[in-house]
Structure formats: C-alpha cells, structure tokens
mmCIF file of C-alpha atoms in Angstrom:
data_model
loop_
_atom_site.group_PDB
_atom_site.id
_atom_site.type_symbol
_atom_site.label_atom_id
_atom_site.label_comp_id
_atom_site.label_asym_id
_atom_site.label_seq_id
_atom_site.Cartn_x
_atom_site.Cartn_y
_atom_site.Cartn_z
ATOM 1 C CA MET A 1 90.050 138.918 98.487
ATOM 2 C CA PRO A 2 93.784 138.629 99.519
ATOM 3 C CA HIS A 3 96.256 138.416 96.692
ATOM 4 C CA ALA A 4 93.589 139.109 94.131
ATOM 5 C CA PRO A 5 94.850 138.314 90.566
ATOM 6 C CA PRO A 6 94.722 141.052 87.923
ATOM 7 C CA LEU A 7 91.723 139.501 86.157
ATOM 8 C CA ARG A 8 91.082 142.291 83.579
ATOM 9 C CA ALA A 9 94.768 142.392 82.330
ATOM 10 C CA LEU A 10 94.855 138.577 82.413
ATOM 11 C CA LEU A 11 91.493 137.879 80.625
ATOM 12 C CA SER A 12 92.364 140.569 78.000
ATOM 13 C CA GLN A 13 94.970 138.093 76.772
ATOM 14 C CA TYR A 14 92.454 135.160 76.403
ATOM 15 C CA ALA A 15 89.140 134.504 74.608
ATOM 16 C CA ALA A 16 87.560 133.523 77.907
ATOM 17 C CA GLY A 17 85.119 136.375 78.415
ATOM 18 C CA SER A 18 84.844 138.665 81.271
ATOM 19 C CA ALA A 19 85.013 137.738 84.972
ATOM 20 C CA VAL A 20 81.884 137.076 86.962
ATOM 21 C CA THR A 21 83.182 135.556 90.120
ATOM 22 C CA CYS A 22 86.653 134.486 91.285
ATOM 23 C CA GLU A 23 87.099 132.540 94.438
ATOM 24 C CA PRO A 24 90.319 131.217 96.056
ATOM 25 C CA VAL A 25 90.362 127.304 96.099
ATOM 26 C CA ASP A 26 92.147 125.466 99.013
ATOM 27 C CA GLN A 27 95.676 126.614 98.670
ATOM 28 C CA GLY A 28 98.583 124.430 98.725
ATOM 29 C CA LEU A 29 101.904 125.394 100.466
ATOM 30 C CA LEU A 30 103.479 127.014 97.453
ATOM 31 C CA ASN A 31 101.191 128.409 94.729
ATOM 32 C CA ARG A 32 97.738 130.000 94.539
ATOM 33 C CA GLY A 33 94.651 128.928 92.713
ATOM 34 C CA TYR A 34 91.365 130.371 91.894
ATOM 35 C CA ARG A 35 87.924 129.224 90.634
ATOM 36 C CA LEU A 36 87.133 131.590 87.879
ATOM 37 C CA ARG A 37 83.644 131.956 86.444
ATOM 38 C CA THR A 38 83.426 134.156 83.272
ATOM 39 C CA THR A 39 80.736 135.109 80.778
ATOM 40 C CA ARG A 40 82.106 132.066 78.712
ATOM 41 C CA GLY A 41 82.475 129.307 81.241
ATOM 42 C CA HIS A 42 84.402 127.968 84.320
ATOM 43 C CA TYR A 43 88.091 127.917 84.776
ATOM 44 C CA PHE A 44 90.971 127.329 87.032
ATOM 45 C CA LEU A 45 93.383 130.161 87.223
ATOM 46 C CA LYS A 46 96.752 129.406 88.721
ATOM 47 C CA HIS A 47 99.164 131.976 90.045
ATOM 48 C CA HIS A 48 102.732 130.323 89.965
ATOM 49 C CA PHE A 49 103.843 132.055 93.013
ATOM 50 C CA ASP A 50 106.685 129.959 94.414
ATOM 51 C CA PRO A 51 110.035 131.381 93.230
ATOM 52 C CA GLU A 52 111.531 127.825 92.639
ATOM 53 C CA THR A 53 108.872 126.956 90.149
ATOM 54 C CA ALA A 54 107.721 130.292 88.771
ATOM 55 C CA ASP A 55 110.133 130.529 85.729
ATOM 56 C CA PRO A 56 107.932 130.993 82.790
ATOM 57 C CA ALA A 57 110.118 128.760 80.576
ATOM 58 C CA ALA A 58 109.835 125.880 83.101
ATOM 59 C CA ILE A 59 106.111 126.352 83.352
ATOM 60 C CA ALA A 60 105.786 126.375 79.467
ATOM 61 C CA ARG A 61 107.826 123.071 79.568
ATOM 62 C CA GLN A 62 105.298 121.649 82.061
ATOM 63 C CA HIS A 63 102.368 122.666 79.814
ATOM 64 C CA ARG A 64 103.992 121.020 76.723
ATOM 65 C CA ALA A 65 104.432 117.845 78.710
ATOM 66 C CA THR A 66 100.650 117.788 79.687
ATOM 67 C CA GLU A 67 99.497 118.526 76.225
ATOM 68 C CA ARG A 68 101.422 115.602 74.858
ATOM 69 C CA LEU A 69 100.244 113.430 77.828
ATOM 70 C CA ALA A 70 96.615 114.384 76.839
ATOM 71 C CA VAL A 71 97.335 113.056 73.294
ATOM 72 C CA LEU A 72 98.185 109.766 74.810
ATOM 73 C CA GLY A 73 95.012 109.595 76.820
ATOM 74 C CA VAL A 74 96.517 110.299 80.173
ATOM 75 C CA PRO A 75 94.071 112.191 82.347
ATOM 76 C CA VAL A 76 95.375 115.750 82.766
ATOM 77 C CA ALA A 77 94.065 119.168 82.269
ATOM 78 C CA PRO A 78 96.361 121.059 79.891
ATOM 79 C CA PRO A 79 96.348 124.893 79.921
ATOM 80 C CA LEU A 80 94.409 127.037 77.576
ATOM 81 C CA PRO A 81 96.416 128.964 75.029
ATOM 82 C CA ASP A 82 95.985 132.834 74.929
ATOM 83 C CA ARG A 83 95.141 134.743 71.677
ATOM 84 C CA SER A 84 98.811 134.572 70.690
ATOM 85 C CA GLY A 85 99.028 130.712 71.345
ATOM 86 C CA ARG A 86 101.092 131.079 74.606
ATOM 87 C CA THR A 87 100.088 129.216 77.752
ATOM 88 C CA VAL A 88 101.945 131.429 80.281
ATOM 89 C CA ALA A 89 100.642 134.862 80.937
ATOM 90 C CA VAL A 90 103.053 137.292 82.691
ATOM 91 C CA VAL A 91 101.427 140.211 84.416
ATOM 92 C CA GLY A 92 103.091 142.527 86.842
ATOM 93 C CA GLY A 93 106.261 140.148 86.994
ATOM 94 C CA HIS A 94 104.027 137.171 88.006
ATOM 95 C CA ALA A 95 103.195 134.078 85.960
ATOM 96 C CA TYR A 96 99.687 132.775 85.618
ATOM 97 C CA ALA A 97 98.026 130.053 83.577
ATOM 98 C CA LEU A 98 94.354 129.317 82.667
ATOM 99 C CA HIS A 99 93.030 125.761 82.735
ATOM 100 C CA PRO A 100 89.671 124.200 82.230
ATOM 101 C CA TRP A 101 87.876 123.635 85.406
ATOM 102 C CA ILE A 102 87.581 120.007 86.249
ATOM 103 C CA GLU A 103 84.769 118.906 88.498
ATOM 104 C CA GLY A 104 85.974 116.239 90.880
ATOM 105 C CA ARG A 105 87.019 115.367 94.418
ATOM 106 C CA HIS A 106 90.280 114.186 96.081
ATOM 107 C CA ARG A 107 90.380 110.727 97.521
ATOM 108 C CA HIS A 108 92.749 109.331 100.194
ATOM 109 C CA GLY A 109 94.111 105.845 99.854
ATOM 110 C CA GLY A 110 91.967 104.668 102.725
ATOM 111 C CA GLN A 111 88.936 105.527 100.519
ATOM 112 C CA LEU A 112 89.963 103.289 97.661
ATOM 113 C CA THR A 113 89.066 99.593 97.231
ATOM 114 C CA PRO A 114 91.999 97.200 96.407
ATOM 115 C CA GLN A 115 90.952 97.320 92.874
ATOM 116 C CA GLN A 116 91.166 101.018 92.848
ATOM 117 C CA CYS A 117 94.554 101.003 94.571
ATOM 118 C CA GLY A 118 95.655 98.930 91.633
ATOM 119 C CA ARG A 119 94.247 101.392 89.282
ATOM 120 C CA LEU A 120 96.125 104.133 91.055
ATOM 121 C CA GLY A 121 99.383 102.334 90.816
ATOM 122 C CA ALA A 122 98.732 101.560 87.123
ATOM 123 C CA LEU A 123 97.898 105.262 86.449
ATOM 124 C CA LEU A 124 101.201 106.386 87.990
ATOM 125 C CA GLY A 125 103.121 103.658 85.909
ATOM 126 C CA VAL A 126 101.454 104.916 82.806
ATOM 127 C CA VAL A 127 102.394 108.513 83.591
ATOM 128 C CA HIS A 128 106.129 107.358 83.829
ATOM 129 C CA ALA A 129 106.037 105.340 80.809
ATOM 130 C CA SER A 130 104.270 108.003 78.740
ATOM 131 C CA LEU A 131 106.653 110.752 79.928
ATOM 132 C CA GLU A 132 109.427 108.485 78.744
ATOM 133 C CA ARG A 133 107.698 108.639 75.283
ATOM 134 C CA VAL A 134 107.022 112.363 75.083
ATOM 135 C CA MET A 135 110.004 113.852 77.076
ATOM 136 C CA PRO A 136 113.169 111.802 76.294
ATOM 137 C CA VAL A 137 115.810 112.040 78.922
ATOM 138 C CA GLN A 138 118.903 113.979 77.568
ATOM 139 C CA GLY A 139 121.210 114.123 80.510
ATOM 140 C CA ARG A 140 120.145 115.130 83.999
ATOM 141 C CA ALA A 141 117.661 118.018 83.901
ATOM 142 C CA PRO A 142 116.491 119.911 87.071
ATOM 143 C CA GLY A 143 112.921 119.648 88.305
ATOM 144 C CA ALA A 144 110.863 122.593 87.145
ATOM 145 C CA ARG A 145 111.266 120.666 92.488
ATOM 146 C CA SER A 146 86.848 123.288 85.443
ATOM 147 C CA GLY A 147 83.942 122.393 83.150
ATOM 148 C CA THR A 148 82.970 118.879 83.752
ATOM 149 C CA HIS A 149 84.229 116.283 81.245
ATOM 150 C CA ALA A 150 84.044 112.541 81.064
ATOM 151 C CA ALA A 151 86.987 110.896 82.843
ATOM 152 C CA PRO A 152 89.202 109.140 80.381
ATOM 153 C CA GLN A 153 90.194 105.523 80.942
ATOM 154 C CA VAL A 154 93.608 104.691 82.045
ATOM 155 C CA PRO A 155 95.514 104.298 78.700
ATOM 156 C CA THR A 156 97.496 101.346 77.509
ATOM 157 C CA PRO A 157 101.061 101.969 78.739
ATOM 158 C CA ALA A 158 104.011 102.440 76.363
ATOM 159 C CA PRO A 159 105.916 99.162 75.698
ATOM 160 C CA ASN A 160 108.589 98.517 78.370
ATOM 161 C CA PRO A 161 111.827 99.998 77.678
ATOM 162 C CA THR A 162 114.403 97.649 76.388
ATOM 163 C CA PRO A 163 117.467 96.995 78.597
ATOM 164 C CA ALA A 164 119.550 99.232 76.374
ATOM 165 C CA SER A 165 117.173 102.037 76.512
ATOM 166 C CA ARG A 166 116.762 101.843 80.344
ATOM 167 C CA ALA A 167 120.496 101.850 80.676
ATOM 168 C CA LYS A 168 120.590 105.348 79.222
ATOM 169 C CA SER A 169 118.419 106.373 82.124
ATOM 170 C CA VAL A 170 120.544 105.024 84.931
ATOM 171 C CA GLU A 171 122.360 107.744 86.671
ATOM 172 C CA SER A 172 124.218 108.123 89.810
ATOM 173 C CA VAL A 173 121.947 109.826 92.384
ATOM 174 C CA GLU A 174 123.402 110.691 95.736
ATOM 175 C CA SER A 175 121.558 109.977 99.032
ATOM 176 C CA ALA A 176 121.497 112.377 101.921
ATOM 177 C CA ASP A 177 124.932 112.545 103.879
ATOM 178 C CA PRO A 178 124.297 111.896 107.448
ATOM 179 C CA VAL A 179 127.207 114.266 108.330
ATOM 180 C CA ASP A 180 125.114 117.147 106.970
ATOM 181 C CA THR A 181 121.955 115.919 108.627
ATOM 182 C CA PHE A 182 123.831 115.846 112.108
ATOM 183 C CA ALA A 183 124.829 119.391 111.577
ATOM 184 C CA LEU A 184 121.299 120.409 110.672
ATOM 185 C CA ILE A 185 120.010 118.427 113.661
ATOM 186 C CA ASP A 186 122.311 120.273 116.035
ATOM 187 C CA ALA A 187 121.218 123.611 114.596
ATOM 188 C CA LEU A 188 117.529 122.704 114.925
ATOM 189 C CA LEU A 189 118.015 121.195 118.412
ATOM 190 C CA THR A 190 119.456 124.658 119.481
ATOM 191 C CA ARG A 191 116.187 126.328 118.202
ATOM 192 C CA VAL A 192 114.106 123.652 119.987
ATOM 193 C CA ARG A 193 115.828 124.391 123.373
ATOM 194 C CA ARG A 194 115.290 128.074 122.923
ATOM 195 C CA HIS A 195 111.725 127.835 122.363
ATOM 196 C CA ARG A 196 109.698 128.727 125.460
ATOM 197 C CA PRO A 197 107.152 127.749 126.532
ATOM 198 C CA ALA A 198 107.929 124.292 125.168
ATOM 199 C CA ASP A 199 104.959 122.668 123.398
ATOM 200 C CA SER A 200 103.908 119.365 122.080
ATOM 201 C CA PHE A 201 105.605 120.233 118.700
ATOM 202 C CA ASP A 202 108.896 120.668 120.542
ATOM 203 C CA GLU A 203 108.500 117.245 122.147
ATOM 204 C CA LEU A 204 107.840 115.633 118.809
ATOM 205 C CA ALA A 205 110.895 117.472 117.328
ATOM 206 C CA ARG A 206 113.230 116.171 119.876
ATOM 207 C CA HIS A 207 111.854 112.600 119.267
ATOM 208 C CA ARG A 208 112.214 112.907 115.522
ATOM 209 C CA LEU A 209 115.515 114.693 115.443
ATOM 210 C CA LEU A 210 117.205 111.895 117.498
ATOM 211 C CA GLU A 211 116.410 109.113 115.012
ATOM 212 C CA ARG A 212 119.808 108.065 113.879
ATOM 213 C CA HIS A 213 120.706 105.376 111.452
ATOM 214 C CA ALA A 214 123.799 106.557 109.751
ATOM 215 C CA ASP A 215 125.173 103.014 109.113
ATOM 216 C CA ARG A 216 122.220 102.325 106.793
ATOM 217 C CA ARG A 217 122.855 105.075 104.285
ATOM 218 C CA PRO A 218 121.910 103.759 100.724
ATOM 219 C CA PRO A 219 124.478 103.428 97.966
ATOM 220 C CA ARG A 220 124.642 105.923 95.092
ATOM 221 C CA GLY A 221 122.457 104.994 92.048
ATOM 222 C CA GLY A 222 118.818 105.040 90.788
ATOM 223 C CA CYS A 223 117.110 104.722 87.543
ATOM 224 C CA VAL A 224 115.903 108.208 86.600
ATOM 225 C CA GLY A 225 113.322 109.482 84.254
ATOM 226 C CA TRP A 226 110.768 112.278 83.936
ATOM 227 C CA VAL A 227 108.319 112.311 86.794
ATOM 228 C CA HIS A 228 105.296 114.213 87.949
ATOM 229 C CA GLY A 229 107.368 115.179 91.000
ATOM 230 C CA ASP A 230 104.482 115.789 93.573
ATOM 231 C CA PHE A 231 101.994 112.916 93.112
ATOM 232 C CA HIS A 232 99.805 112.756 96.090
ATOM 233 C CA PRO A 233 95.839 112.820 96.727
ATOM 234 C CA PHE A 234 95.391 116.695 96.482
ATOM 235 C CA ASN A 235 96.977 116.464 93.017
ATOM 236 C CA LEU A 236 94.589 113.948 91.773
ATOM 237 C CA LEU A 237 90.855 114.512 91.007
ATOM 238 C CA TYR A 238 88.374 111.778 90.668
ATOM 239 C CA GLN A 239 84.990 111.666 89.105
ATOM 240 C CA GLY A 240 83.139 108.866 90.850
ATOM 241 C CA ASP A 241 85.618 105.911 91.084
ATOM 242 C CA ALA A 242 87.653 106.983 88.060
ATOM 243 C CA PRO A 243 90.641 109.318 88.157
ATOM 244 C CA ALA A 244 89.595 112.515 86.155
ATOM 245 C CA ALA A 245 92.805 114.673 86.099
ATOM 246 C CA ILE A 246 96.226 114.713 87.432
ATOM 247 C CA VAL A 247 97.019 118.323 88.304
ATOM 248 C CA ASP A 248 99.881 120.531 89.627
ATOM 249 C CA TRP A 249 102.912 119.606 87.505
ATOM 250 C CA ASP A 250 105.114 122.273 89.138
ATOM 251 C CA ARG A 251 107.811 119.660 90.274
ATOM 252 C CA LEU A 252 107.925 117.935 86.708
ATOM 253 C CA GLY A 253 111.639 116.861 86.532
ATOM 254 C CA VAL A 254 114.116 114.120 86.011
ATOM 255 C CA GLN A 255 114.354 111.923 89.222
ATOM 256 C CA PRO A 256 114.315 108.285 90.199
ATOM 257 C CA ARG A 257 111.066 106.937 89.090
ATOM 258 C CA ALA A 258 110.573 104.103 91.327
ATOM 259 C CA GLU A 259 111.140 106.511 94.316
ATOM 260 C CA GLU A 260 108.232 108.645 93.165
ATOM 261 C CA ALA A 261 106.053 105.537 93.264
ATOM 262 C CA VAL A 262 107.203 104.672 96.837
ATOM 263 C CA ARG A 263 106.891 108.418 97.924
ATOM 264 C CA ALA A 264 103.381 108.636 96.643
ATOM 265 C CA ALA A 265 102.256 105.394 98.278
ATOM 266 C CA ALA A 266 103.668 106.791 101.558
ATOM 267 C CA ILE A 267 101.332 109.699 101.320
ATOM 268 C CA PHE A 268 98.217 107.883 99.906
ATOM 269 C CA PHE A 269 98.299 104.832 102.207
ATOM 270 C CA VAL A 270 99.453 106.255 105.631
ATOM 271 C CA ARG A 271 97.184 105.609 108.416
ATOM 272 C CA PRO A 272 96.517 108.408 111.027
ATOM 273 C CA ALA A 273 98.618 106.639 113.610
ATOM 274 C CA GLY A 274 101.641 106.670 111.025
ATOM 275 C CA ALA A 275 101.580 103.066 109.698
ATOM 276 C CA LEU A 276 101.172 102.113 105.900
ATOM 277 C CA ASP A 277 98.225 100.072 104.815
ATOM 278 C CA LEU A 278 100.369 97.343 103.424
ATOM 279 C CA PRO A 279 97.493 95.286 101.676
ATOM 280 C CA ARG A 280 96.659 98.551 99.690
ATOM 281 C CA VAL A 281 100.336 99.225 99.021
ATOM 282 C CA ARG A 282 100.806 95.685 97.655
ATOM 283 C CA ALA A 283 97.928 96.070 95.041
ATOM 284 C CA TYR A 284 99.122 99.577 94.159
ATOM 285 C CA ALA A 285 102.754 98.470 93.740
ATOM 286 C CA ARG A 286 101.816 95.269 91.674
ATOM 287 C CA ALA A 287 100.147 97.494 89.212
ATOM 288 C CA TYR A 288 102.824 100.142 89.110
ATOM 289 C CA ARG A 289 105.450 97.513 88.319
ATOM 290 C CA ARG A 290 103.468 96.205 85.499
ATOM 291 C CA THR A 291 102.613 99.311 83.704
ATOM 292 C CA ALA A 292 106.044 101.059 84.458
ATOM 293 C CA GLY A 293 108.178 98.113 83.586
ATOM 294 C CA ALA A 294 109.868 98.316 87.071
ATOM 295 C CA THR A 295 111.412 95.286 88.671
ATOM 296 C CA PRO A 296 110.737 94.125 92.259
ATOM 297 C CA SER A 297 114.550 94.909 93.071
ATOM 298 C CA GLU A 298 114.027 98.612 91.797
ATOM 299 C CA LEU A 299 111.100 99.011 94.192
ATOM 300 C CA THR A 300 112.958 97.462 97.044
ATOM 301 C CA ALA A 301 115.826 99.705 96.384
ATOM 302 C CA ALA A 302 113.531 102.603 96.141
ATOM 303 C CA VAL A 303 112.003 101.652 99.491
ATOM 304 C CA HIS A 304 115.364 101.843 101.103
ATOM 305 C CA ARG A 305 116.127 105.259 99.511
ATOM 306 C CA VAL A 306 112.778 106.842 100.437
ATOM 307 C CA TRP A 307 113.067 105.585 104.036
ATOM 308 C CA TRP A 308 116.395 107.064 104.411
ATOM 309 C CA GLU A 309 115.091 110.314 102.764
ATOM 310 C CA ARG A 310 112.436 110.385 105.502
ATOM 311 C CA LEU A 311 114.948 110.110 108.302
ATOM 312 C CA ASN A 312 117.179 112.828 106.794
ATOM 313 C CA ASP A 313 114.321 115.348 105.729
ATOM 314 C CA PHE A 314 113.446 118.067 108.248
ATOM 315 C CA TRP A 315 111.734 120.515 105.950
ATOM 316 C CA MET A 316 108.762 120.768 108.212
ATOM 317 C CA LEU A 317 110.972 121.544 111.225
ATOM 318 C CA ARG A 318 112.953 124.118 109.229
ATOM 319 C CA TRP A 319 109.709 125.854 108.225
ATOM 320 C CA HIS A 320 108.580 125.957 111.782
ATOM 321 C CA TYR A 321 111.764 127.037 113.661
ATOM 322 C CA GLU A 322 113.752 128.985 110.901
ATOM 323 C CA ARG A 323 110.948 130.531 108.966
ATOM 324 C CA GLY A 324 108.221 130.708 111.642
ATOM 325 C CA ASP A 325 105.882 129.161 109.120
ATOM 326 C CA THR A 326 103.506 126.844 110.853
ATOM 327 C CA ARG A 327 101.476 125.764 107.864
ATOM 328 C CA ALA A 328 103.031 122.253 107.715
ATOM 329 C CA ASP A 329 102.745 121.645 111.439
ATOM 330 C CA PRO A 330 99.685 119.503 111.099
ATOM 331 C CA GLN A 331 101.579 117.064 108.953
ATOM 332 C CA PHE A 332 104.445 116.594 111.215
ATOM 333 C CA PRO A 333 102.962 114.104 113.703
ATOM 334 C CA ALA A 334 102.041 111.552 111.101
ATOM 335 C CA ALA A 335 105.395 111.993 109.233
ATOM 336 C CA SER A 336 107.206 111.495 112.472
ATOM 337 C CA ALA A 337 105.207 108.337 113.358
ATOM 338 C CA LEU A 338 105.638 106.986 109.919
ATOM 339 C CA ALA A 339 109.263 107.227 110.126
ATOM 340 C CA VAL A 340 109.486 105.372 113.351
ATOM 341 C CA TRP A 341 106.914 102.653 112.207
ATOM 342 C CA TRP A 342 108.651 102.228 108.862
ATOM 343 C CA THR A 343 112.106 101.633 110.643
ATOM 344 C CA ARG A 344 110.348 98.958 112.777
ATOM 345 C CA GLU A 345 108.529 97.346 109.902
ATOM 346 C CA TYR A 346 111.194 97.794 107.247
ATOM 347 C CA GLU A 347 111.307 94.161 105.868
ATOM 348 C CA ALA A 348 107.369 94.112 105.641
ATOM 349 C CA VAL A 349 107.312 97.345 103.709
ATOM 350 C CA CYS A 350 109.883 96.008 101.297
ATOM 351 C CA GLU A 351 107.933 92.889 100.806
ATOM 352 C CA ALA A 352 104.698 94.840 100.086
ATOM 353 C CA PHE A 353 106.361 96.765 97.407
ATOM 354 C CA ALA A 354 108.213 93.902 95.791
ATOM 355 C CA ASP A 355 105.614 91.066 96.033
#
C-alpha cells in the first residue's frame, strides 16, 4: 500500500486494539485517509499530510472545536484521545488522528429535495452560530486554509448575535487586486503558449484567463467569524436523508461567514454545464439566513465577493502549469463555465440568495 501509515507505532498510543485491515479511502487533494479495522472496531485514520494544515497545535484546535460542537448536538466526528488524552499523534514527524468510522454517503445538491436543501442551509447556519458560541473571535486568526451511529438532528441554533456583538466581528477583508491577477494571467498565458501539443485544457485556460472585470472589484469589508472553511459534498456524510457528520475541519479559521455559505452553494448546486440550480439555492439560502442570523444584504455582498473571487482564482491552472499536478483538471471545465454563467446571470444569483 503506497504511503502506508505506521500502524504499530500509532496504535500503541491508543486503546484501539491491533490492526486487522487498513485500506486507503478516496483521497482528497491534500491529506490522506484510511479505513482501519482493528480487533476492537472500525476507525478512520487521518494523516495530516498537507504542510499548510499539518501543524499539531492547529490540528488540536480543530479537535477542540469539534468536541465542543458535538456537545451542542452538531453532527461531527470528534477524534479519539490516546492513552494520555492527546488527540494528535506524531510519528516520524507526521501528524495523525484517529476518529470513529461513520457509515454514510456523500450527496450532491442535485440529489437533495427542496426540503433537504433547506436542511443543508440550516445546518451550515447552525455550524456558524455554534462556532460563535464555542470559539469567540479574539482578533483575526489564520485558518488552520466509522462505527455506525444514529444521525443527530440539526440542533436549535444559538440566539442571533446582538448588533453590538456582531459589530465586534466586522473586519476589513481585502478582495483580490486585479493588478496582481493580470500579472498572474500574463505568467500563465506564457506557459499556455509554450505547451505543445495544445490540448483542450489549453483552450479552456485561454478562455478563462481572458475574463476581465476589473471595474467591478468589491469594496473592503466582510462580517467574519469562525467557519468550517471547506464545506462541500465530500466533507458531509449522510445516513439516509439526514446529515450524519461534517468532516475534514482542516481549514477551520476566521473568515467571512456569508461567503462560506455562498461558496458552499456554488459547489453543492452547480450543474454539469456550469449553471447554479437557483431554486435549490433559494431554499438553502433562506434556511441559512434564518439559522445564522444573516441578512439578505450580507448574502448579496457575499455573492459579489465570491463571484469576484472566482474570476481571480487560478489555483487549478497554477497546479496544472506550475506544478505539473493534474489532479484538479477534471474540476476546471465546470469551474470555468460557472464563472461565465455567473457573470451573465449575476442579478438572478443575487436574488436567489437574498429572497
């Protein structure tokens, strides 16, 4: 097995028995995960491999957050402590964590009924409201960027913050500078032109890179708070029709909350041709606003900022041309199409989030 974890050294730190089988699960783009069966049960073993999120102190902070969220009834899968009570095991300079195995499946937004879309939006709103309770914001903090059990119900959210308390969370957040973007575009276009033979990815790259709307840069601002940081279908497990566990908290950090809601919707509800399913978005956004205490104007501003982010975000192309890493290539056509469609249907998208 490639990148086999040091099971004997790891399990010696836990009261989890001896390894029987260890199988890699579908890997994300950053970290590695394994379905581990031992003489005492089934577990999810996570190898925090990405250097940007592998700091043991940051991982421990994520763990404390999920433990506190679990107490509030938020569907999460907190890590298991080792014999000394720690939740991060460092072996050979690498950080690992052991979690209960959660039986479940991932569901894309197109598989959800309107009622279930509302439940999804309510769940994210509860996450944001609950994080505000268990992880008070004290200045800007950087992002850190399965035995079966019954799925808990979406909990009652924390009371909406008062205007005074919300004011403490308002912080100036800078949007992407088009000057920097154009410099990056020029550098990437040079790489595109050098690529021979030309392929369909190059054609998409040229089309995407030439999208320019510099006069529509959003102003500074944004109401920030603790957010999951990577809320999308592969980080949410369902049992039947109910959310069973929100997983993968590596990007936990202080960011604009409403922007996470918009960003998540743009992943859950994008159709293969690149359009958003606006009726589902509307059901999701209404429920999110209700449970998170967000206003329509906050969501409208977040729509503009995330749209701008999409026009200025070239990480897939940078991986492809600068790193020679093609793992994100399959996501690029839909991401490019969404940016074009979103620009054309901008007013309709704003209306769906604010209605």
